[in-house]
Amino acid sequence: MSDVSKTDTDAGPAGGESSEGAARKFLSVRDLRIHFDTDDGLVKSVDGVSFDLEAGKTLGIVGESGSGKSVTSLGIMGLHSSERARISGEIWLDGEELIGAGPERVRQLRGQKMSMIFQDPLSALHPYYSIGAQIVEAYRVHNKVDKKTAKTRAVEMLDRVGIPEPARRYNDYPHQFSGGMRQRAMIAMSLVNNPELLIADEPTTALDVTVQAQILDLIRDLQKEFRSAVVIITHDLGVVAEIADDLLVMYAGRCIERGSSEKVFYQPQHPYTWGLLGSMPRIDREQTDRLVPVKGTPPSLINVPSGCAFHPRCPYADVPKDNLTRTERPDLREITDGHFSACHMSRAEREKIWTEEIAPKL
Amino acid sequence: MTELTKKIPEQESGAGSASGSDSSGPEPILKVTGLVKHFPITKGVLKRKVGAVQAVDGLSFDVRPGETLGVVGESGCGKSTMGRLITRLLEPTGGKVEFEGRDITHLSAGALRPMRRDIQMIFQDPYGSLNPRHTIGGIVSTPFKLQGIEPEGGVKKEVQRLLELVGLSPEHYNRYPHEFSGGQRQRIGIARALALNPKLVVADEPVSALDVSIQAQVVNLLDDLQDELGLTYVIIAHDLSVIRHVSDRIAVMYLGKIVELADRASLYTSPKHPYTKALLSAVPVPDPSRRGGKSDRILLKGDVPSPISPPGGCRFHTRCWKATEICGTTEPPLIQLAPGHQAACHHPENAPDQRPQDTVSVAARETVELAGETPAESTEKAESTEEAESTEKPAPGDAASSDTASDDVASDAPSQDAEGPAKE
Amino acid sequence: MAAYIIRRVFAAVLLLLVVSAVTFAIFFLVPRLGGQTTDSLAAQYVGKGADPAAIAAIKANLGLEDPLYLQYWHFIKAIVVGAEYNFGPNPSVCNAPCFGYSFKTHVEVWPEIVQRIPVTFSLAIGAAVIWVISGVAIGVLSALKRGSIFDRLTMGVALAGVSLPMFFTGLVSLALFSFHWTIWENLEFVPFSENPGQWAWNLILPWCTLAFLYSALYARLTRAGMLETMGEDYIRTARAKGLKERKVVVKHGLRAALTPLVTIFGMDFALLLGGAVITERVFSFQGMGAYAIQGVTKSDLPIVMGVTLVAAFFIVFCNLLVDLVYAAIDPRVRLS
């Protein structure tokens, strides 16, 4: 772990902490890097991300397309092909390091200790197998039980996630379910082994708003019941505000701000976070005349801009002296207890801009 | 709120007119009456008709020049079909579409061509709607070719002007769509739609495929273009926050019908239809303090019924916590409940009950749960709501306040003031 | 499900009627539309320079002067109940199912076909087993080891297999294994019922020749299907469950990847059942293909017509099977 403290990159809260420190947390990701070799060059999808998550808590990972949020989650699950992805860093799950662990060990943990829900439940469920059979399969991979016991368990889970007539719907196929019901079935499947870590990758993006409310509610209830740690990945700040205790904002493969939801929403410390908040029309506030968009477009992950990757889009890129934003990559620094931000501006500069320019417009 | 009160005087004159439109105001640019579209379902070798998807089933609304009408609803409510009907990309099964006083409901493709100049459409998917083999110049100049128009100064110059107008560089003329990001592609789609100087632009989910930061750029662009060119918009979207931001008036659709049609402020501060209320309360808000059970969220249970066999009576009654017997038998008409505010409900929120003698059935109470409460509590709440509504001869203000127990969105707005004078 | 089967069977029967009508039209209607007289049409059934009496007899026997619908009726009736022809010295009986009667050789076509069916079926079934197993196995392996030497090598060979014409590979293998190394000196068809060992042994070379082309094709199709399927979201879900990779591939990937192959296999196999013309010719097997060639070269229309009809029936039948297999594989077909 000494290499982490040496690197000038995102060292995280556990900055100088030893591996044992990271191992004590339930989920601890240290300097995770996931790069892909492509014909066009090396794509640095995730480039030095660190975070911790305790059992029973929810972490929201927010970012736009290409920010690396989904790649991070697949990396934790060990779902990247070892031939295509270059992965480095450490992932500690309940005291066990996963990147160094063999693929067979990670496979045993997958679906049992950690499980995942995906964005589009129609394509994530196999069209040829019944909902019940798919849940039974998930159960029997990790439990040596007969089919009948597994079926009982599957029906019980379907019932738990609010599918009416679970015993009958057990035999239905995914295409016979509505979108919301499919996502419920997906949740039932991922929770069938009582996982301690649940990763939800855009679990409600494909759903209608009233169904989204149902699903978020369900995830919240189940988390309370099972005391699992939840990582929720989304582009929707509304969804994370609903459900996450902590927030991690990603941009161009790196974490640019991290902290408790309250901190990040009420005292955001990075211009990109301000941009995200200003871009969204808000139903809970007075009508504004204009939204405040972030100019430009997200960067290519092959040619990440020098210095701070956000600088070409940042309205405050010239605030720090010596052209620092263009030449040097900002570290993720702790501002207040547990609130980190990677920005060259001084805390005073940021506070001033936030209170004078940004907050009044939100 | 100020906006709402401001609007009332000019709205008042239109109150009570059949379609709820402003009879004294300017002629509507688009007038839709009883619009119906059924897609037949056929079966077997002989393709005999066994039923129909009632995608759109009796819509009436006006679009006034220069305004933005937002259309919002969940998947399967028929909003996209509606967009394709009013642009006549689809032919209606019934009803009437009038554009600037001219009936275009059943015009042939040839007869439609001149009209296509005036009505343009922007699509959701900026990837699928641009031909990858054509240059940007070619794509944006297609409308000129199709209409056989030679703009002043030549096509190329005009296209470059349009590209500039939507915030792209004129040098992009010879590039291909794949060289652009999603937001830029959507700008290209907008430039194409604006090429012929249309009067009405129908945008179907124009920003839902875009990232948040880009969404705002496109929303602002649409806003600027409206000011600059005096465009009239019909914007179809599922995102209630976006719809609120862009629209002057909003139509809420459920299963092929408009359940509520109102001015923006009025709709968001005092929704009348229970479905609108549930929809608004379900929108996640980027404010962690409202997390968990703290907000009184109405959680609708179950799914939207199939548009092949929609429920009789009020189509929402199967999921409505206020449903009474009449809701299952009689379809509520879309009527004016406040100035500039129409809703189709027997027992509206924030307005006098249309059928006070009916009481809420037990089954109806079970159709929703209020987030963060035990079921018992929510039943009580429903009961108290019901009592308040059935015992009081509802004055408009009371109807709104009787409800605050379960409503958050509506209650934080002083809607009584707005509604007071509305009661005739 | 039952409704689906009934609908499919009904559609197949309807299709058979259409096929028979089209075949009938090709042999009776089209020549007439092309300006042929009934005399010249009748002459084709007995050969050039036939005497007018024979031509008149043909015309009477086939009812060539009758209205078309009546001719079609006789045509169908013959298949169902048989027919009797007064041609030549003795009245000739064509028993049901009468798929034609060769007036040139005084032989019923159907028994001739029946006699050749074992040859064609042996060839087709054996080759199909070989090409499906080898093609799918190679395709799956090269998809999983994409970019490896195995992948590149097999796909190179497969490209050759798809490109090389059958008569070339057939003749080369014959030259090598039969003439040069004389492994199979006497390549005769031995019926399975007589000597299964000899049956299989003598068929190895034709099977492999035939299967080479198809397995190359199937390997490429399987590889493409597999690559696509393994990128699907549900494969990721299967892995996320913690399934072993082998199970992910076989249970989740293969089943979906092979579904489109069922259609193609149904068509290919059905076509072969109608006669592997080139293979039979190269190895001098007396199957349906050879019989069809005999009919064509001797201008014996009833033979050509009979083989055409029977082959078409096989295709319709195989298509029906494909539909049913599809329903069994894909619940979306079964339950929609």
PDB file of C-alpha atoms in Angstrom, chain A residues 74 77 79 83 104 107 110-112 114-116 118-120 123-129 133-135 137-138 141-142 173 175-176 186 189 193 201, chain C residues 144 146 229 232-245 247 250-253 255-257 259-260 326 329-336:
ATOM      1  CA  LEU A  74     -17.723  -4.196 -13.119  1.00  0.00           C
ATOM      2  CA  MET A  77     -17.301  -7.677  -9.489  1.00  0.00           C
ATOM      3  CA  LEU A  79     -16.375  -8.968 -14.637  1.00  0.00           C
ATOM      4  CA  GLU A  83      -7.436 -10.453 -21.815  1.00  0.00           C
ATOM      5  CA  GLU A 104     -11.946 -18.791  -9.226  1.00  0.00           C
ATOM      6  CA  ARG A 107     -16.219 -16.220  -8.988  1.00  0.00           C
ATOM      7  CA  ARG A 110     -19.741 -13.219  -7.123  1.00  0.00           C
ATOM      8  CA  GLY A 111     -23.439 -13.663  -6.662  1.00  0.00           C
ATOM      9  CA  GLN A 112     -22.903 -14.745  -3.081  1.00  0.00           C
ATOM     10  CA  MET A 114     -21.389  -9.431  -3.772  1.00  0.00           C
ATOM     11  CA  SER A 115     -24.033  -9.169  -6.416  1.00  0.00           C
ATOM     12  CA  MET A 116     -25.174  -6.775  -9.044  1.00  0.00           C
ATOM     13  CA  PHE A 118     -28.105  -3.959 -14.152  1.00  0.00           C
ATOM     14  CA  GLN A 119     -29.706  -1.104 -15.996  1.00  0.00           C
ATOM     15  CA  ASP A 120     -31.912  -2.815 -18.514  1.00  0.00           C
ATOM     16  CA  SER A 123     -31.569  -7.559 -21.831  1.00  0.00           C
ATOM     17  CA  ALA A 124     -29.965  -8.590 -18.553  1.00  0.00           C
ATOM     18  CA  LEU A 125     -32.297 -11.538 -18.086  1.00  0.00           C
ATOM     19  CA  HIS A 126     -31.909 -14.513 -20.392  1.00  0.00           C
ATOM     20  CA  PRO A 127     -34.866 -14.604 -22.783  1.00  0.00           C
ATOM     21  CA  TYR A 128     -34.934 -18.414 -22.978  1.00  0.00           C
ATOM     22  CA  TYR A 129     -35.170 -19.272 -19.301  1.00  0.00           C
ATOM     23  CA  ALA A 133     -35.232 -20.950 -13.306  1.00  0.00           C
ATOM     24  CA  GLN A 134     -32.824 -18.040 -13.434  1.00  0.00           C
ATOM     25  CA  ILE A 135     -33.242 -17.311  -9.746  1.00  0.00           C
ATOM     26  CA  GLU A 137     -29.728 -21.127 -10.868  1.00  0.00           C
ATOM     27  CA  ALA A 138     -28.310 -18.162  -8.967  1.00  0.00           C
ATOM     28  CA  VAL A 141     -24.484 -22.012  -7.733  1.00  0.00           C
ATOM     29  CA  HIS A 142     -23.623 -21.171  -4.167  1.00  0.00           C
ATOM     30  CA  TYR A 173     -40.423 -15.674 -18.952  1.00  0.00           C
ATOM     31  CA  HIS A 175     -40.813 -10.958 -21.857  1.00  0.00           C
ATOM     32  CA  GLN A 176     -44.044 -11.655 -19.992  1.00  0.00           C
ATOM     33  CA  MET A 186     -33.581  -8.995 -11.137  1.00  0.00           C
ATOM     34  CA  MET A 189     -32.150 -12.818  -8.165  1.00  0.00           C
ATOM     35  CA  ASN A 193     -27.900 -15.418  -1.546  1.00  0.00           C
ATOM     36  CA  ASP A 201     -25.745   0.021 -12.049  1.00  0.00           C
TER      37      ASP A 201
ATOM     38  CA  LEU C 144     -13.800 -18.144 -27.188  1.00  0.00           C
ATOM     39  CA  ARG C 146     -10.710 -15.107 -30.565  1.00  0.00           C
ATOM     40  CA  THR C 229     -24.109 -13.607 -27.830  1.00  0.00           C
ATOM     41  CA  GLU C 232     -25.030  -9.739 -24.462  1.00  0.00           C
ATOM     42  CA  ASP C 233     -26.119  -8.339 -21.136  1.00  0.00           C
ATOM     43  CA  TYR C 234     -27.546 -11.654 -19.962  1.00  0.00           C
ATOM     44  CA  ILE C 235     -24.143 -13.275 -20.304  1.00  0.00           C
ATOM     45  CA  ARG C 236     -22.767 -10.626 -17.980  1.00  0.00           C
ATOM     46  CA  THR C 237     -25.646 -11.404 -15.624  1.00  0.00           C
ATOM     47  CA  ALA C 238     -24.804 -15.098 -15.756  1.00  0.00           C
ATOM     48  CA  ARG C 239     -21.207 -14.311 -14.837  1.00  0.00           C
ATOM     49  CA  ALA C 240     -22.365 -11.927 -12.122  1.00  0.00           C
ATOM     50  CA  LYS C 241     -24.259 -14.822 -10.565  1.00  0.00           C
ATOM     51  CA  GLY C 242     -20.958 -16.593 -10.126  1.00  0.00           C
ATOM     52  CA  LEU C 243     -21.593 -19.339 -12.660  1.00  0.00           C
ATOM     53  CA  LYS C 244     -18.565 -21.228 -13.875  1.00  0.00           C
ATOM     54  CA  GLU C 245     -17.409 -20.014 -17.262  1.00  0.00           C
ATOM     55  CA  LYS C 247     -21.737 -23.142 -17.756  1.00  0.00           C
ATOM     56  CA  VAL C 250     -22.842 -23.755 -22.735  1.00  0.00           C
ATOM     57  CA  LYS C 251     -26.071 -22.970 -20.960  1.00  0.00           C
ATOM     58  CA  HIS C 252     -26.416 -19.254 -21.581  1.00  0.00           C
ATOM     59  CA  GLY C 253     -24.287 -18.508 -24.611  1.00  0.00           C
ATOM     60  CA  ARG C 255     -28.272 -21.923 -26.719  1.00  0.00           C
ATOM     61  CA  ALA C 256     -28.897 -18.391 -27.874  1.00  0.00           C
ATOM     62  CA  ALA C 257     -26.056 -18.407 -30.391  1.00  0.00           C
ATOM     63  CA  THR C 259     -30.909 -20.572 -32.432  1.00  0.00           C
ATOM     64  CA  PRO C 260     -30.447 -18.788 -35.756  1.00  0.00           C
ATOM     65  CA  TYR C 326     -37.881 -22.774 -32.531  1.00  0.00           C
ATOM     66  CA  ILE C 329     -36.090 -23.224 -27.823  1.00  0.00           C
ATOM     67  CA  ASP C 330     -37.476 -19.723 -27.598  1.00  0.00           C
ATOM     68  CA  PRO C 331     -40.354 -19.019 -25.215  1.00  0.00           C
ATOM     69  CA  ARG C 332     -40.983 -15.725 -26.938  1.00  0.00           C
ATOM     70  CA  VAL C 333     -42.077 -17.646 -30.035  1.00  0.00           C
ATOM     71  CA  ARG C 334     -44.017 -20.171 -28.020  1.00  0.00           C
ATOM     72  CA  LEU C 335     -45.925 -17.725 -25.867  1.00  0.00           C
ATOM     73  CA  SER C 336     -46.582 -14.730 -28.043  1.00  0.00           C
TER      74      SER C 336
END
